[in-house]
Amino acid sequence: MLNPRAYALGFCVIFCYTKNYMKRNDLFFATFLVPTDYIMLILSGVFVYFLRFTALTSLRPVIYEIPFKEYFVSVLLIALLWLGIFALSGLYNLGLKRRFSKEVPKIFLACSMGIMFIVAFIFFKGEYFSSRFIILAAWLVSIVFVSLGRALVHIFELWAYKKGKNLEPILILGKDKTTEQIINYLRNNPGVGYQVLGNPKSFSDLQEKWLGRTAEIYQIIQTDSFLKRSEVLKIIEFCQEHQIIFRYAADIFGSLASNVQMEEINGVPIITLGQTALCGWGRIVKRFIDLIGAFLALIFLSPLFLILAIIIKIDSRGPVFVSLKRVGQKNCPFQLYKFRSMIPNAQKLKKELLKHNEREGPLFKMKNDPRITRFGRFLRKTSLDELPQLFNIVRGEMSLVGPRPHEPQEVANYARHHKRLLAIKPGLTGLPQISGRSKLSFEEEAKLDIYYIENWSLLFDLQIILMTIPIILTTKNAS
């Protein structure tokens, strides 16, 4: 069944005949963003100053106090520079519906870039700057303050829409069930920002009822994918003639791709159907977080690594670590590291045990696998055997969050739609691991991983990581 909320909010706008297209209500509310960001950046700078030179002086004496007037002038200029970085990061892009959850990662990235510019400036200018605290605190506080400011703008925007202010007058063109669902959703949820004026069923219906009222219409959204091509072309010509924005909802394309982009080649619109939302700066930021997270985890967990290594050696003969062949992003093989939880010749015995496989799909699972050692059962129950994969993350073969990697022979048995799991790097944990783990069928696991791939965000990653920790500690749903 079609989800009207996902459909209405997630329009894949893949065609537009106005080159400098922007939504009127987006432009209206975007005018609040620049001054709001500027004010919040200034407030964050002032807050950090008084935090360091007033609140924390008793804990850490000040060697050299920066005069506030000089500091404040610097903050005003730096905030202007940061607005430029915000613009380059896409925080002021118009045309598509802004979502706060999508803005937070961009804010994180932009503030990080801004701080790096400041550090580089201080370094290359060779000036003495004693307070490293101000640099670190300014980075963290600016992310929080700017996010808070934008959240307030979004709340105001939502309030205005619900009061019927600045709604965009649109026509929904179509007559199928999807059209009906979208109309009902938009009319019952004014917070989306649209006012549905009517629902012409066809081009002739559009001409008959709305030809004399085109000035009232800002855009027409075609939601019926069964309209004939000739009729769609007439609707597009109608929109061009009367300066109306034409959009259409994704149907097949929307279900096959999570990231849709358009560019022009010699004036011809070329549509790109992406594999995942994880691209561009998002991929760079995710890699940065992977490295920081993996390095910190390796440092803090090094005593645990030593303890586990000693117990593994005492429990059974064989190496502490094992290296297993797995398939990663873009079908590239790599060596995955684990604490050994099985007897040394486990891989050879697997061929004999395949007839006892208890799981549907390409993956092998056996409840009482005789290859697992005594301590190995504990390692698997707590997932501690996976910790050496932090080295795979550092090497760039894996990520903190993503689909779990599978063996080459398992990947060879993938159905066609399962191959989408190879669109991104495999992960140490993932959505299936916090949703039932081994109790899921392979198909259910694949659906969850594909959902993650299509809806990736930094907040989504953080949520999965935080939910993984209690599951490991309680060994809930362990394999």
Coordinates of C-alpha atoms in Angstrom, one line a residue:
M1 CA 0.0 0.0 0.0
L2 CA 1.3 3.5 -0.9
N3 CA 2.3 5.6 2.1
P4 CA 0.8 9.0 1.5
R5 CA 3.0 10.7 4.0
A6 CA 6.2 9.4 2.3
Y7 CA 4.8 10.1 -1.1
A8 CA 3.7 13.6 -0.4
L9 CA 6.7 14.7 1.6
G10 CA 9.2 12.8 -0.6
F11 CA 8.3 14.1 -4.0
C12 CA 11.2 13.3 -6.3
V13 CA 11.2 16.5 -8.3
I14 CA 13.0 15.3 -11.4
F15 CA 11.8 17.8 -14.0
C16 CA 11.3 21.6 -13.9
Y17 CA 10.8 24.0 -16.8
T18 CA 11.7 27.1 -14.9
K19 CA 15.5 27.4 -14.9
N20 CA 15.7 29.6 -11.8
Y21 CA 12.9 27.8 -10.1
M22 CA 12.3 28.5 -6.4
K23 CA 9.2 28.0 -4.2
R24 CA 7.7 31.3 -3.0
N25 CA 7.2 30.1 0.5
D26 CA 10.7 28.7 0.6
L27 CA 12.1 32.1 -0.5
F28 CA 9.9 33.8 2.2
F29 CA 11.2 31.7 5.1
A30 CA 14.7 31.5 3.7
T31 CA 15.0 35.3 4.3
F32 CA 14.9 34.5 8.0
L33 CA 17.7 32.0 7.9
V34 CA 20.6 34.3 7.0
P35 CA 20.0 36.8 9.8
T36 CA 19.1 34.0 12.2
D37 CA 22.4 32.1 11.5
Y38 CA 24.4 35.3 11.8
I39 CA 22.9 36.2 15.1
M40 CA 23.3 32.6 16.5
L41 CA 27.0 32.6 15.4
I42 CA 27.6 35.9 17.2
L43 CA 25.8 34.6 20.3
S44 CA 27.8 31.4 20.3
G45 CA 31.1 33.5 20.0
V46 CA 30.0 35.7 22.9
F47 CA 28.9 32.7 25.0
V48 CA 32.2 31.0 24.6
Y49 CA 34.1 34.2 25.5
F50 CA 32.3 34.6 28.8
L51 CA 32.4 30.9 29.5
R52 CA 36.2 30.9 29.2
F53 CA 37.1 34.3 30.8
T54 CA 34.4 34.4 33.5
A55 CA 32.9 31.0 34.4
L56 CA 36.0 28.8 34.1
T57 CA 38.7 31.1 35.4
S58 CA 38.6 29.4 38.8
L59 CA 39.2 26.0 37.2
R60 CA 41.8 27.1 34.8
P61 CA 43.5 30.5 35.3
V62 CA 43.8 32.8 32.2
I63 CA 47.3 33.5 31.0
Y64 CA 46.4 36.1 28.5
E65 CA 42.9 37.6 28.4
I66 CA 41.7 38.8 25.0
P67 CA 40.0 42.3 25.2
F68 CA 36.3 41.8 24.6
K69 CA 36.0 44.7 22.1
E70 CA 38.8 43.2 19.9
Y71 CA 37.3 39.7 20.2
F72 CA 33.8 40.9 19.4
V73 CA 34.9 42.6 16.2
S74 CA 36.7 39.4 15.2
V75 CA 33.5 37.4 15.8
L76 CA 31.4 39.8 13.6
L77 CA 33.9 39.3 10.7
I78 CA 34.3 35.6 11.2
A79 CA 30.5 35.1 11.3
L80 CA 30.2 36.8 7.9
L81 CA 32.9 34.4 6.6
W82 CA 30.9 31.5 8.0
L83 CA 27.8 32.6 6.2
G84 CA 29.7 32.1 3.0
I85 CA 30.7 28.6 4.1
F86 CA 27.1 27.9 5.0
A87 CA 26.0 29.0 1.5
L88 CA 28.7 26.8 -0.2
S89 CA 27.5 23.9 2.0
G90 CA 24.0 24.2 0.6
L91 CA 22.3 25.6 3.7
Y92 CA 20.6 28.3 1.7
N93 CA 19.6 26.3 -1.3
L94 CA 16.1 27.0 -2.6
G95 CA 13.7 24.9 -4.6
L96 CA 13.3 21.8 -2.5
K97 CA 11.5 21.4 0.8
R98 CA 13.9 21.9 3.6
R99 CA 14.0 19.3 6.3
F100 CA 15.7 20.0 9.7
S101 CA 17.1 16.4 9.9
K102 CA 18.9 17.0 6.6
E103 CA 20.2 20.4 7.7
V104 CA 21.9 19.3 10.9
P105 CA 24.7 17.3 9.1
K106 CA 25.3 20.3 6.8
I107 CA 25.5 22.5 9.9
F108 CA 28.0 20.1 11.4
L109 CA 30.1 20.1 8.2
A110 CA 29.9 23.9 7.7
C111 CA 30.9 24.7 11.3
S112 CA 33.8 22.2 11.1
M113 CA 35.1 23.8 7.9
G114 CA 34.7 27.2 9.6
I115 CA 36.8 26.2 12.6
M116 CA 39.5 24.7 10.3
F117 CA 39.7 28.0 8.4
I118 CA 40.3 29.8 11.8
V119 CA 42.9 27.3 12.9
A120 CA 44.7 27.5 9.5
F121 CA 44.6 31.4 9.7
I122 CA 46.1 31.4 13.2
F123 CA 48.8 28.9 12.2
F124 CA 49.9 30.6 8.9
K125 CA 49.8 34.1 10.4
G126 CA 52.0 32.9 13.2
E127 CA 50.0 34.7 15.9
Y128 CA 50.1 33.6 19.5
F129 CA 46.7 32.2 20.6
S130 CA 46.8 30.5 24.0
S131 CA 43.2 29.4 24.4
R132 CA 42.6 26.1 22.7
F133 CA 39.4 25.8 24.7
I134 CA 37.9 28.7 22.8
I135 CA 38.5 27.0 19.5
L136 CA 37.0 23.7 20.6
A137 CA 34.1 25.3 22.5
A138 CA 33.3 27.6 19.6
W139 CA 33.0 24.6 17.3
L140 CA 30.6 22.7 19.5
V141 CA 28.6 25.7 20.7
S142 CA 28.2 27.1 17.1
I143 CA 26.7 23.7 16.0
V144 CA 24.3 23.7 18.9
F145 CA 23.3 27.4 18.6
V146 CA 22.9 27.4 14.8
S147 CA 20.8 24.2 14.9
L148 CA 18.7 25.7 17.7
G149 CA 18.1 28.9 15.6
R150 CA 17.1 26.9 12.5
A151 CA 14.8 24.7 14.6
L152 CA 13.0 27.9 15.7
V153 CA 12.6 29.0 12.1
H154 CA 11.2 25.6 11.2
I155 CA 8.8 25.8 14.1
F156 CA 7.7 29.3 13.0
E157 CA 7.3 28.0 9.4
L158 CA 5.2 25.1 10.5
W159 CA 3.0 27.4 12.7
A160 CA 2.5 29.8 9.8
Y161 CA 1.5 26.9 7.4
K162 CA -1.0 25.5 10.0
K163 CA -2.5 29.0 10.2
G164 CA -2.9 29.0 6.5
K165 CA -0.3 31.7 5.9
N166 CA 1.9 31.7 2.8
L167 CA 0.6 28.3 1.5
E168 CA 1.4 27.6 -2.2
P169 CA -1.7 27.3 -4.3
I170 CA -1.4 24.1 -6.4
L171 CA -3.4 21.7 -8.6
I172 CA -3.0 18.0 -8.2
L173 CA -3.6 16.4 -11.6
G174 CA -4.6 12.7 -11.8
K175 CA -7.4 10.3 -11.0
D176 CA -5.8 7.2 -9.6
K177 CA -5.7 6.0 -5.9
T178 CA -2.3 7.6 -5.4
T179 CA -3.7 11.0 -6.4
E180 CA -6.5 10.6 -3.9
Q181 CA -4.2 9.7 -1.1
I182 CA -1.9 12.6 -1.8
I183 CA -4.8 15.1 -1.9
N184 CA -6.2 13.8 1.4
Y185 CA -2.8 14.0 3.0
L186 CA -2.0 17.6 1.8
R187 CA -5.5 18.9 2.8
N188 CA -5.2 17.3 6.3
N189 CA -1.6 18.4 6.8
P190 CA -1.2 22.1 6.0
G191 CA 2.2 22.0 7.7
V192 CA 3.5 20.6 4.4
G193 CA 3.0 24.1 2.9
Y194 CA 0.6 23.5 0.0
Q195 CA -3.0 24.6 -0.6
V196 CA -4.8 22.2 -3.0
L197 CA -7.1 24.3 -5.2
G198 CA -8.5 21.5 -7.2
N199 CA -8.0 18.1 -8.8
P200 CA -8.4 18.1 -12.6
K201 CA -8.6 14.6 -13.9
S202 CA -7.1 15.2 -17.4
F203 CA -5.9 18.0 -19.7
S204 CA -9.3 18.7 -21.0
D205 CA -10.6 19.0 -17.4
L206 CA -7.8 21.4 -16.7
Q207 CA -8.6 23.6 -19.6
E208 CA -12.3 23.6 -19.0
K209 CA -12.2 24.5 -15.3
W210 CA -8.9 26.5 -14.9
L211 CA -8.1 28.3 -18.2
G212 CA -9.5 31.6 -16.9
R213 CA -8.0 31.2 -13.4
T214 CA -4.3 30.5 -14.2
A215 CA -3.2 33.5 -12.2
E216 CA -4.3 31.7 -9.0
I217 CA -2.1 28.6 -9.7
Y218 CA 1.5 28.6 -8.8
Q219 CA 2.3 25.0 -9.8
I220 CA 0.7 21.8 -11.1
I221 CA 1.8 18.5 -9.7
Q222 CA 1.0 15.4 -11.8
T223 CA 0.6 12.4 -9.6
D224 CA -1.0 10.0 -12.0
S225 CA 1.7 7.9 -13.8
F226 CA -0.9 6.3 -16.1
L227 CA -1.5 9.5 -18.1
K228 CA -0.6 9.2 -21.8
R229 CA 2.6 10.9 -23.0
S230 CA 0.7 13.1 -25.4
E231 CA -1.5 14.4 -22.7
V232 CA 1.4 15.0 -20.4
L233 CA 3.1 17.1 -23.1
K234 CA -0.1 19.2 -23.5
I235 CA -0.1 19.8 -19.7
I236 CA 3.6 20.9 -19.9
E237 CA 2.8 23.3 -22.8
F238 CA -0.1 24.7 -20.8
C239 CA 2.2 25.4 -17.8
Q240 CA 4.8 27.0 -20.1
E241 CA 2.2 29.2 -21.7
H242 CA 0.8 30.4 -18.4
Q243 CA 4.1 30.6 -16.4
I244 CA 3.1 27.7 -14.0
I245 CA 5.6 25.4 -12.4
F246 CA 5.2 21.8 -13.6
R247 CA 6.3 18.9 -11.3
Y248 CA 5.5 15.3 -11.2
A249 CA 5.7 12.6 -8.5
A250 CA 8.1 9.8 -8.9
D251 CA 6.5 6.4 -9.5
I252 CA 8.9 3.7 -10.8
F253 CA 11.9 6.0 -10.7
G254 CA 11.1 6.9 -7.0
S255 CA 11.0 3.2 -6.0
L256 CA 14.3 2.5 -7.8
A257 CA 16.4 5.4 -6.7
S258 CA 16.9 7.3 -3.5
N259 CA 18.9 10.2 -4.9
V260 CA 17.7 12.0 -8.0
Q261 CA 19.6 14.8 -9.6
M262 CA 19.3 16.8 -12.9
E263 CA 21.8 18.6 -15.1
E264 CA 21.7 20.0 -18.6
I265 CA 23.7 18.8 -21.6
N266 CA 23.3 21.3 -24.5
G267 CA 20.0 22.4 -23.0
V268 CA 18.7 18.8 -22.6
P269 CA 17.6 17.8 -19.1
I270 CA 19.6 14.7 -18.0
I271 CA 18.3 12.9 -14.9
T272 CA 20.6 10.9 -12.7
L273 CA 19.1 8.1 -10.6
G274 CA 21.4 7.7 -7.6
Q275 CA 22.1 4.5 -5.7
T276 CA 22.0 6.1 -2.2
A277 CA 21.6 9.4 -0.4
L278 CA 25.1 8.9 0.9
C279 CA 27.1 10.9 -1.6
G280 CA 29.2 14.1 -1.9
W281 CA 30.0 15.8 1.3
G282 CA 27.9 13.3 3.3
R283 CA 30.3 10.6 2.3
I284 CA 33.3 12.7 3.4
V285 CA 31.8 13.5 6.7
K286 CA 30.8 9.9 7.3
R287 CA 34.4 8.8 6.6
F288 CA 35.7 11.5 9.0
I289 CA 33.4 10.3 11.8
D290 CA 34.3 6.6 11.0
L291 CA 38.0 7.4 11.5
I292 CA 37.6 9.4 14.7
G293 CA 35.2 6.8 16.1
A294 CA 37.3 3.9 15.2
F295 CA 40.5 5.4 16.6
L296 CA 38.9 6.4 19.9
A297 CA 37.3 3.0 20.2
L298 CA 40.6 1.3 19.6
I299 CA 42.3 3.4 22.3
F300 CA 39.6 3.0 24.9
L301 CA 39.0 -0.7 24.2
S302 CA 42.7 -1.7 24.1
P303 CA 42.7 -3.2 27.6
L304 CA 39.6 -5.2 26.6
F305 CA 41.4 -6.4 23.5
L306 CA 44.3 -7.7 25.6
I307 CA 42.0 -9.5 28.1
L308 CA 40.0 -11.2 25.3
A309 CA 43.2 -12.2 23.5
I310 CA 44.5 -13.9 26.7
I311 CA 41.2 -15.8 27.3
I312 CA 41.0 -17.0 23.7
K313 CA 44.5 -18.4 23.9
I314 CA 43.7 -20.2 27.2
D315 CA 40.4 -21.5 26.0
S316 CA 41.5 -23.3 22.8
R317 CA 44.5 -23.7 20.5
G318 CA 44.8 -21.5 17.5
P319 CA 45.3 -17.8 16.7
V320 CA 43.7 -14.9 18.5
F321 CA 42.5 -13.2 15.3
V322 CA 41.1 -14.7 12.1
S323 CA 41.0 -13.1 8.7
L324 CA 38.0 -14.0 6.6
K325 CA 37.2 -13.1 3.0
R326 CA 34.1 -10.8 2.6
V327 CA 32.6 -8.7 -0.1
G328 CA 32.4 -5.0 0.3
Q329 CA 31.3 -1.9 -1.5
K330 CA 30.9 -2.3 -5.3
N331 CA 31.5 -6.0 -5.0
C332 CA 35.1 -5.6 -4.0
P333 CA 36.6 -8.4 -1.8
F334 CA 38.5 -7.6 1.4
Q335 CA 39.8 -9.4 4.5
L336 CA 37.6 -9.0 7.5
Y337 CA 39.2 -9.3 11.0
K338 CA 37.5 -11.0 14.0
F339 CA 38.4 -12.5 17.3
R340 CA 38.5 -16.3 16.7
S341 CA 35.3 -17.9 18.1
M342 CA 35.6 -21.2 16.2
I343 CA 38.0 -24.1 16.0
P344 CA 41.0 -23.6 13.5
N345 CA 39.5 -25.7 10.6
A346 CA 36.0 -24.2 10.8
Q347 CA 35.8 -23.1 7.2
K348 CA 36.6 -26.6 5.9
L349 CA 33.9 -28.1 8.2
K350 CA 31.3 -25.7 6.9
K351 CA 30.9 -27.6 3.7
E352 CA 29.8 -30.7 5.7
L353 CA 27.4 -28.6 7.7
L354 CA 25.6 -26.8 4.9
K355 CA 22.8 -29.5 4.9
H356 CA 22.0 -28.4 8.4
N357 CA 21.4 -24.7 7.5
E358 CA 18.4 -23.4 9.4
R359 CA 18.0 -20.0 7.6
E360 CA 16.3 -19.2 4.4
G361 CA 18.2 -17.3 1.8
P362 CA 21.9 -17.2 0.9
L363 CA 23.3 -17.0 4.5
F364 CA 24.3 -20.0 6.6
K365 CA 23.0 -20.3 10.2
M366 CA 23.1 -23.2 12.6
K367 CA 21.8 -22.9 16.1
N368 CA 24.2 -25.4 17.8
D369 CA 27.2 -25.0 15.5
P370 CA 29.8 -27.6 16.7
R371 CA 32.6 -25.4 15.3
I372 CA 32.1 -22.7 18.0
T373 CA 34.4 -22.8 21.0
R374 CA 33.3 -22.4 24.6
F375 CA 34.5 -18.8 24.9
G376 CA 33.5 -18.3 21.3
R377 CA 29.8 -18.6 22.3
F378 CA 30.2 -15.8 24.7
L379 CA 32.0 -13.7 22.1
R380 CA 29.2 -14.2 19.6
K381 CA 26.5 -13.6 22.1
T382 CA 27.9 -10.3 23.0
S383 CA 29.2 -9.5 19.5
L384 CA 32.7 -8.9 21.0
D385 CA 34.2 -11.0 18.3
E386 CA 33.4 -8.2 15.8
L387 CA 35.6 -5.6 17.6
P388 CA 38.7 -6.1 15.4
Q389 CA 36.7 -4.8 12.5
L390 CA 37.6 -1.4 13.9
F391 CA 40.8 -2.0 12.0
N392 CA 38.8 -2.6 8.8
I393 CA 37.1 0.8 9.4
V394 CA 40.5 2.5 9.8
R395 CA 41.7 0.9 6.5
G396 CA 38.6 2.2 4.7
E397 CA 37.1 -1.2 4.0
M398 CA 34.1 -0.8 6.4
S399 CA 32.1 1.9 8.2
L400 CA 30.7 2.1 11.7
V401 CA 27.2 1.8 10.3
G402 CA 26.1 -0.1 7.2
P403 CA 24.9 -3.5 5.9
R404 CA 26.9 -6.4 7.4
P405 CA 29.4 -7.9 4.9
H406 CA 28.8 -11.4 3.5
E407 CA 31.0 -14.2 2.1
P408 CA 31.7 -14.4 -1.6
Q409 CA 29.6 -17.6 -2.1
E410 CA 26.7 -15.9 -0.2
V411 CA 26.9 -12.8 -2.4
A412 CA 26.9 -15.1 -5.5
N413 CA 23.5 -16.3 -4.4
Y414 CA 22.0 -12.8 -4.0
A415 CA 18.8 -12.1 -5.8
R416 CA 19.0 -9.1 -8.2
H417 CA 17.5 -6.6 -5.6
H418 CA 19.9 -7.8 -2.9
K419 CA 22.9 -6.4 -4.9
R420 CA 21.8 -2.9 -3.7
L421 CA 23.4 -3.9 -0.4
L422 CA 26.8 -3.4 -2.1
A423 CA 26.1 0.3 -2.9
I424 CA 27.9 1.5 0.3
K425 CA 30.6 0.2 2.6
P426 CA 29.6 -2.6 4.9
G427 CA 29.2 -1.7 8.6
L428 CA 30.2 -2.9 12.1
T429 CA 26.5 -2.4 13.0
G430 CA 23.3 -1.6 11.1
L431 CA 19.6 -1.3 11.2
P432 CA 18.9 -5.1 11.3
Q433 CA 21.3 -5.4 14.3
I434 CA 19.1 -3.2 16.4
S435 CA 15.8 -4.7 15.0
G436 CA 16.0 -8.3 15.9
R437 CA 19.4 -9.4 14.6
S438 CA 19.4 -13.2 13.9
K439 CA 15.7 -13.5 14.4
L440 CA 15.1 -11.8 11.1
S441 CA 15.0 -13.6 7.8
F442 CA 17.6 -12.6 5.3
E443 CA 14.9 -10.9 3.2
E444 CA 13.8 -8.8 6.2
E445 CA 17.4 -8.0 7.0
A446 CA 18.0 -6.9 3.4
K447 CA 14.9 -4.7 3.4
L448 CA 16.1 -2.9 6.5
D449 CA 19.5 -2.4 5.0
I450 CA 18.1 -1.0 1.8
Y451 CA 15.9 1.4 3.8
Y452 CA 19.0 2.6 5.6
I453 CA 20.9 3.1 2.2
E454 CA 18.0 5.1 0.8
N455 CA 17.4 7.2 3.9
W456 CA 21.0 7.7 5.2
S457 CA 21.7 10.7 7.4
L458 CA 24.3 11.4 10.2
L459 CA 21.5 11.5 12.7
F460 CA 20.3 8.1 11.5
D461 CA 23.9 6.8 12.0
L462 CA 24.1 8.2 15.5
Q463 CA 20.7 6.7 16.4
I464 CA 21.8 3.2 15.3
I465 CA 25.1 3.5 17.2
L466 CA 23.4 4.6 20.4
M467 CA 20.8 1.8 20.1
T468 CA 23.5 -0.8 19.4
I469 CA 25.3 -0.3 22.8
P470 CA 22.5 -1.4 25.1
I471 CA 21.7 -4.4 22.8
I472 CA 25.3 -5.6 23.2
L473 CA 25.3 -5.0 26.9
T474 CA 22.1 -7.0 27.4
T475 CA 22.9 -9.5 24.7
K476 CA 19.3 -9.0 23.5
N477 CA 18.4 -10.7 20.2
A478 CA 22.0 -12.1 20.1
S479 CA 22.9 -14.6 17.4

